[in-house]
C-alpha atoms as a printed R data frame, in Angstrom:
    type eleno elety resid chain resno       x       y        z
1   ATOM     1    CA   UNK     A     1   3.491 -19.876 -155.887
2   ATOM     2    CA   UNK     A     2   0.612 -18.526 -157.894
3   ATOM     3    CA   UNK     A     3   1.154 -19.045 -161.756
4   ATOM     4    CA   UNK     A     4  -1.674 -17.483 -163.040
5   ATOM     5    CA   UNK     A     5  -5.583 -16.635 -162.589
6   ATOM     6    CA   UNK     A     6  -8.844 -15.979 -164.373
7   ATOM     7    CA   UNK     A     7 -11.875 -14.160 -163.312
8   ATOM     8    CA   UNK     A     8 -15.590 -14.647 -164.550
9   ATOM     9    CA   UNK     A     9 -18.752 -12.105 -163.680
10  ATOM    10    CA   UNK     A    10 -20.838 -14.362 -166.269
11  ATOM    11    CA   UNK     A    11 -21.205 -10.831 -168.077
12  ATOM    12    CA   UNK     A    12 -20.015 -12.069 -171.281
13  ATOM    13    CA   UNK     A    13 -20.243 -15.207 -173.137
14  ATOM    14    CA   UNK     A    14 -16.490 -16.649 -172.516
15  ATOM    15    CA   UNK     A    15 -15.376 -20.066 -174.351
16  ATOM    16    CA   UNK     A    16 -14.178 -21.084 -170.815
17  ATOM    17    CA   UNK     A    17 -17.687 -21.499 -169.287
18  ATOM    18    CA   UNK     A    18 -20.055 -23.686 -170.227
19  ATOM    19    CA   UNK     A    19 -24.087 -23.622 -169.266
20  ATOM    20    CA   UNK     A    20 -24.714 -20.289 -169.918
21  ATOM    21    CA   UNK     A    21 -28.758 -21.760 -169.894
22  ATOM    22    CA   UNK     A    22 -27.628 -20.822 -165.702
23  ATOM    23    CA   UNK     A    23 -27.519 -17.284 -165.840
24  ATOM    24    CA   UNK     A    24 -29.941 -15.163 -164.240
25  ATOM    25    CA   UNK     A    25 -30.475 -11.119 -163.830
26  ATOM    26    CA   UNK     A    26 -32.507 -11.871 -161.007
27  ATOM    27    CA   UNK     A    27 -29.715 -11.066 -158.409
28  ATOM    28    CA   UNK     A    28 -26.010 -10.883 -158.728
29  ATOM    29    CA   UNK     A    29 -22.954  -9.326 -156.666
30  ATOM    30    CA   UNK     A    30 -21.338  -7.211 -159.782
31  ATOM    31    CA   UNK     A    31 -22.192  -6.096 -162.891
32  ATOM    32    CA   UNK     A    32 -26.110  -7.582 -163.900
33  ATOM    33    CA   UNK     A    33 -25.624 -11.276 -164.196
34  ATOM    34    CA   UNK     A    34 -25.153 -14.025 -161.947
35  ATOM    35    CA   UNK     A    35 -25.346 -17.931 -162.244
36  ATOM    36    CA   UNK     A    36 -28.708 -19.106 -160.561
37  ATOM    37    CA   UNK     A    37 -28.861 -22.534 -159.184
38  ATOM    38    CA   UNK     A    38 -32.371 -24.359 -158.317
39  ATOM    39    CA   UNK     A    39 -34.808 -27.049 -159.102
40  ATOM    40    CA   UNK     A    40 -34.921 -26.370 -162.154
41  ATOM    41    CA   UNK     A    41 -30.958 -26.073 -162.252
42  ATOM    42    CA   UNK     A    42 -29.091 -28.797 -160.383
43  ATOM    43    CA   UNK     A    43 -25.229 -27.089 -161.891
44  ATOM    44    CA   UNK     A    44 -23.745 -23.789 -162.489
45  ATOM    45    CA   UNK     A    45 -22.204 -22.544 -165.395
46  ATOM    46    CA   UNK     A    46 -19.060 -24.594 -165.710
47  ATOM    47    CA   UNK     A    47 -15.411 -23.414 -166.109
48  ATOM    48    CA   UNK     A    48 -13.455 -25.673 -168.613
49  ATOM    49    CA   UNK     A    49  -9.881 -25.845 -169.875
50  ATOM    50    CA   UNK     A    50  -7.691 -28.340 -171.697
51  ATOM    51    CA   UNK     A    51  -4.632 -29.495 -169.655
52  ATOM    52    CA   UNK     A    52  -2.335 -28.325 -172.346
53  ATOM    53    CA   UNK     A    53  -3.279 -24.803 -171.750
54  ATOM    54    CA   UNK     A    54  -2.677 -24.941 -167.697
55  ATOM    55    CA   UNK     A    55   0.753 -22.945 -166.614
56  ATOM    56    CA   UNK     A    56   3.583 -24.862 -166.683
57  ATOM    57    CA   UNK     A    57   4.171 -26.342 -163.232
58  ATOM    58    CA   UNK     A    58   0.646 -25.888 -161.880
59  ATOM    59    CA   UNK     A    59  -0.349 -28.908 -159.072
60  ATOM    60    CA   UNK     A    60  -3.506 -26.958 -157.198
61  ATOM    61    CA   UNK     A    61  -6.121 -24.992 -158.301
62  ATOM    62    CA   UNK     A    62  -8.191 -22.625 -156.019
63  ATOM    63    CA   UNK     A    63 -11.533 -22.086 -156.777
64  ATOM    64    CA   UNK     A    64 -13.420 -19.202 -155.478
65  ATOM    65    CA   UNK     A    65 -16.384 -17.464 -156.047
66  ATOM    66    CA   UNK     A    66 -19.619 -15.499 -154.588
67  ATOM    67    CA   UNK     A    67 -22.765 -17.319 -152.981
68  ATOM    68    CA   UNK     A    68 -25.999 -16.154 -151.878
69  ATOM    69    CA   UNK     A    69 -28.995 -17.500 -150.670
70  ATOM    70    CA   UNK     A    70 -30.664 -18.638 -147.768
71  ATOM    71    CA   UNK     A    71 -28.004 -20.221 -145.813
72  ATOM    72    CA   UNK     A    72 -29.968 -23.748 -145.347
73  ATOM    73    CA   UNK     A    73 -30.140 -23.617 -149.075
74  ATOM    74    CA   UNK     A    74 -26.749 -24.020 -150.157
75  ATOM    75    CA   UNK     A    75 -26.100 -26.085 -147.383
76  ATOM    76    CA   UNK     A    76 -25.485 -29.287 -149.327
77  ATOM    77    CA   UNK     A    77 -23.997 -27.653 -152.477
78  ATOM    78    CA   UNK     A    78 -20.385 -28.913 -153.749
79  ATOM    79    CA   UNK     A    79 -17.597 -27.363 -155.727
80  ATOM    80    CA   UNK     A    80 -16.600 -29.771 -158.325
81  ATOM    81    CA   UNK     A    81 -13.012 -30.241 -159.327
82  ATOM    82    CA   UNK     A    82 -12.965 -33.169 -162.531
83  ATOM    83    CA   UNK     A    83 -10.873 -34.485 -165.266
84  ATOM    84    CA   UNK     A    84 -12.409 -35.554 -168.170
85  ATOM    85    CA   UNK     A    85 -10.138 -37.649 -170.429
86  ATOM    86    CA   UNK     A    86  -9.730 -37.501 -174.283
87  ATOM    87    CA   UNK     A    87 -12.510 -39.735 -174.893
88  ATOM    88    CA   UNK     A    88 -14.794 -37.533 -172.607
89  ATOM    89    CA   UNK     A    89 -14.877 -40.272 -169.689
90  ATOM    90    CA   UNK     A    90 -14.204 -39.063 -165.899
91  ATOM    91    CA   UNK     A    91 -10.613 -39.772 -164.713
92  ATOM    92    CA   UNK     A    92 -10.806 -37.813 -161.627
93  ATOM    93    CA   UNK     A    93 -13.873 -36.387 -159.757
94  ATOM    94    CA   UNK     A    94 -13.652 -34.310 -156.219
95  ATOM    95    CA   UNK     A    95 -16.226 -33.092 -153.979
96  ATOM    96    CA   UNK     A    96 -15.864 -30.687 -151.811
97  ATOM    97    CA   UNK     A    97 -18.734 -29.243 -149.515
98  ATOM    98    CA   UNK     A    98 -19.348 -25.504 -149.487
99  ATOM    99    CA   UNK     A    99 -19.240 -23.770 -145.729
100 ATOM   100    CA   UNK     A   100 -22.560 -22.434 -145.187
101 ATOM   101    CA   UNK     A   101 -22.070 -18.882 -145.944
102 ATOM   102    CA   UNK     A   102 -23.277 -16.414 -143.367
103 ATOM   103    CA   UNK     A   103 -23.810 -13.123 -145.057
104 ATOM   104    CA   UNK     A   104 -25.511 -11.930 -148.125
105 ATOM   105    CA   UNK     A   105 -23.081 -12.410 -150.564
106 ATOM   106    CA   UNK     A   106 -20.164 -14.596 -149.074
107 ATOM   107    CA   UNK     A   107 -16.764 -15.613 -150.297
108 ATOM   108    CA   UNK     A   108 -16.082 -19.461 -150.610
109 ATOM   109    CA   UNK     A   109 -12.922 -20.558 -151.656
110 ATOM   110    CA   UNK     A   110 -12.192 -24.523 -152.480
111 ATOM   111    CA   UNK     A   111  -8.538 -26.320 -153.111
112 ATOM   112    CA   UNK     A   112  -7.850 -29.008 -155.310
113 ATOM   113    CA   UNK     A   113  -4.207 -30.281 -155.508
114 ATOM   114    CA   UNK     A   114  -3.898 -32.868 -158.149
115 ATOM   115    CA   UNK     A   115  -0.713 -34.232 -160.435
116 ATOM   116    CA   UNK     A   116  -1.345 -33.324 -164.047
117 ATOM   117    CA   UNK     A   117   1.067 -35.977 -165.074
118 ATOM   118    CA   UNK     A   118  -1.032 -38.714 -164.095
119 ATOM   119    CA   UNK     A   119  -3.524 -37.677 -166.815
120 ATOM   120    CA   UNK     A   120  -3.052 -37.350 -170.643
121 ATOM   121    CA   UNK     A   121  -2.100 -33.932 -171.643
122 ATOM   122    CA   UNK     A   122  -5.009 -33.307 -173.895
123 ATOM   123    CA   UNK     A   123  -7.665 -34.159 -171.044
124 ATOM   124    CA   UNK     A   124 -10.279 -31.150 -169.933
125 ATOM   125    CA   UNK     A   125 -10.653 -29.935 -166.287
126 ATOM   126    CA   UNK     A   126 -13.681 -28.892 -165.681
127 ATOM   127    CA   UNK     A   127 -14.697 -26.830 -161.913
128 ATOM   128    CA   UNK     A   128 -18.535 -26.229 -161.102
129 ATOM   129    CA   UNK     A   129 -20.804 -25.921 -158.070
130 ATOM   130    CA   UNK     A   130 -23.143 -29.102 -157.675
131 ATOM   131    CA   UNK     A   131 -26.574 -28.287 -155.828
132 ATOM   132    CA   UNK     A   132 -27.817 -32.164 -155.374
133 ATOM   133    CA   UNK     A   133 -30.584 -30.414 -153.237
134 ATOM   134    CA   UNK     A   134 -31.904 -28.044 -156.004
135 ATOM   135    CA   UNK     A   135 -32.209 -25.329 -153.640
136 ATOM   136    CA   UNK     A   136 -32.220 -21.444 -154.979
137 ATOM   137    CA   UNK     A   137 -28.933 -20.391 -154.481
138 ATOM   138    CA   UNK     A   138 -26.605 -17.867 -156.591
139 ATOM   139    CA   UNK     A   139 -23.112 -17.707 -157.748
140 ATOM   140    CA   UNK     A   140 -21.327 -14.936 -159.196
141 ATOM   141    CA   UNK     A   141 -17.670 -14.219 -159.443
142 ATOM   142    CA   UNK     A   142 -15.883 -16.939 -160.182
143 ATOM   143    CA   UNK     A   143 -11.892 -16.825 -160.001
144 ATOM   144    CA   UNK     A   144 -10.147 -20.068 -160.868
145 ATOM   145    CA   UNK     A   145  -6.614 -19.679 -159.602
146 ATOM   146    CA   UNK     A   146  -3.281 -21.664 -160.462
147 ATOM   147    CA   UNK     A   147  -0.712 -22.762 -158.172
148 ATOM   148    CA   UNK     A   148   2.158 -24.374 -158.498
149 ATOM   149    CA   UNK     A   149   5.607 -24.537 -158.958
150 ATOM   150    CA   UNK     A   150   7.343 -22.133 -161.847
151 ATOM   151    CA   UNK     A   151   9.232 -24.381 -164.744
C-alpha cells in the first residue's frame, strides 16, 4: 500500500536534497532546472531522510525520476538506495542499473525493499543516481515513494 510520497523538480533549495553544486539550466523536463550528471559530476543531487521521519510501516521505497541523454551515455548509471548509520558509516548499499532509456526524456523507476528494523532508528537513507562512467546525462523529477504496510 502506498504510505506516502515526495516530489522534487530541483526548483527550489529543499533540506531533503543534497548536492545542489548538480544542478544545471542547461536542459530539464519541467520548470528551468534539472540535475546534470558528467565528468565533471560523477552523482546527482541526493535525496536524504532520517529513518525516524519514514511512515510508519514503510518496507520499499520506489524511486523514480526523468533521464535524458544519449542513450549509450547513461548506460552504466545506477540508482542508489543506502543507509548510513548514526556514526555516518554505510550499513546498507544497493545498486541497481538504470534501463537504457529510449526517448528524450524517459521515466525510470527503481525498487528497494528493505527492513527498517534491522537498522537504528536514527540512521539516514539516502537515494541518488551513480554515473561511474561520467557520461552527460540529466535527471529531473525525482519522486521518492513509500510503501508499505499501514500501522
Amino acid at each position: 500500500k502506498a504510505l506516502g510520497s515526495e516530489f522534487f523538480d530541483f526548483e527550489n533549495n529543499n533540506p531533503a536534497i543534497d548536492s545542489c553544486h548538480s544542478y544545471s539550466h542547461e536542459k530539464y523536463y519541467s520548470g528551468k532546472t534539472s540535475s546534470k550528471l558528467s565528468s565533471k559530476q560523477e552523482y546527482s543531487a541526493t535525496y536524504q531522510k532520517s529513518l525516524n521521519d519514514l511512515p510508519a510501516g514503510t518496507t520499499e521505497i520506489r524511486i523514480k525520476f526523468k533521464i535524458s541523454g544519449d542513450t549509450t551515455d547513461s548506460k552504466e548509471a545506477q540508482v542508489v538506495f543506502s543507509i548510513d548509520g548514526p556514526d555516518g558509516k554505510n550499513k546498507l548499499w544497493l545498486p541497481a542499473t538504470i534501463t537504457t532509456p529510449k526517448t528524450e526524456w524517459a521515466e525510470v523507476q527503481s525498487n528497494f525493499v528493505f527492513i527498517p528494523a534491522n537498522y537504528q532508528f536514527d540512521s539516514h537513507l539516502k537515494a541518488y543516481i551513480w554515473n561511474p562512467k561520467k557520461k552527460l546525462f540529466y535527471v529531473d523529477d525525482l519522486t521518492i515513494e513509500f510503501w508499505g504496510t499501514e500501522k
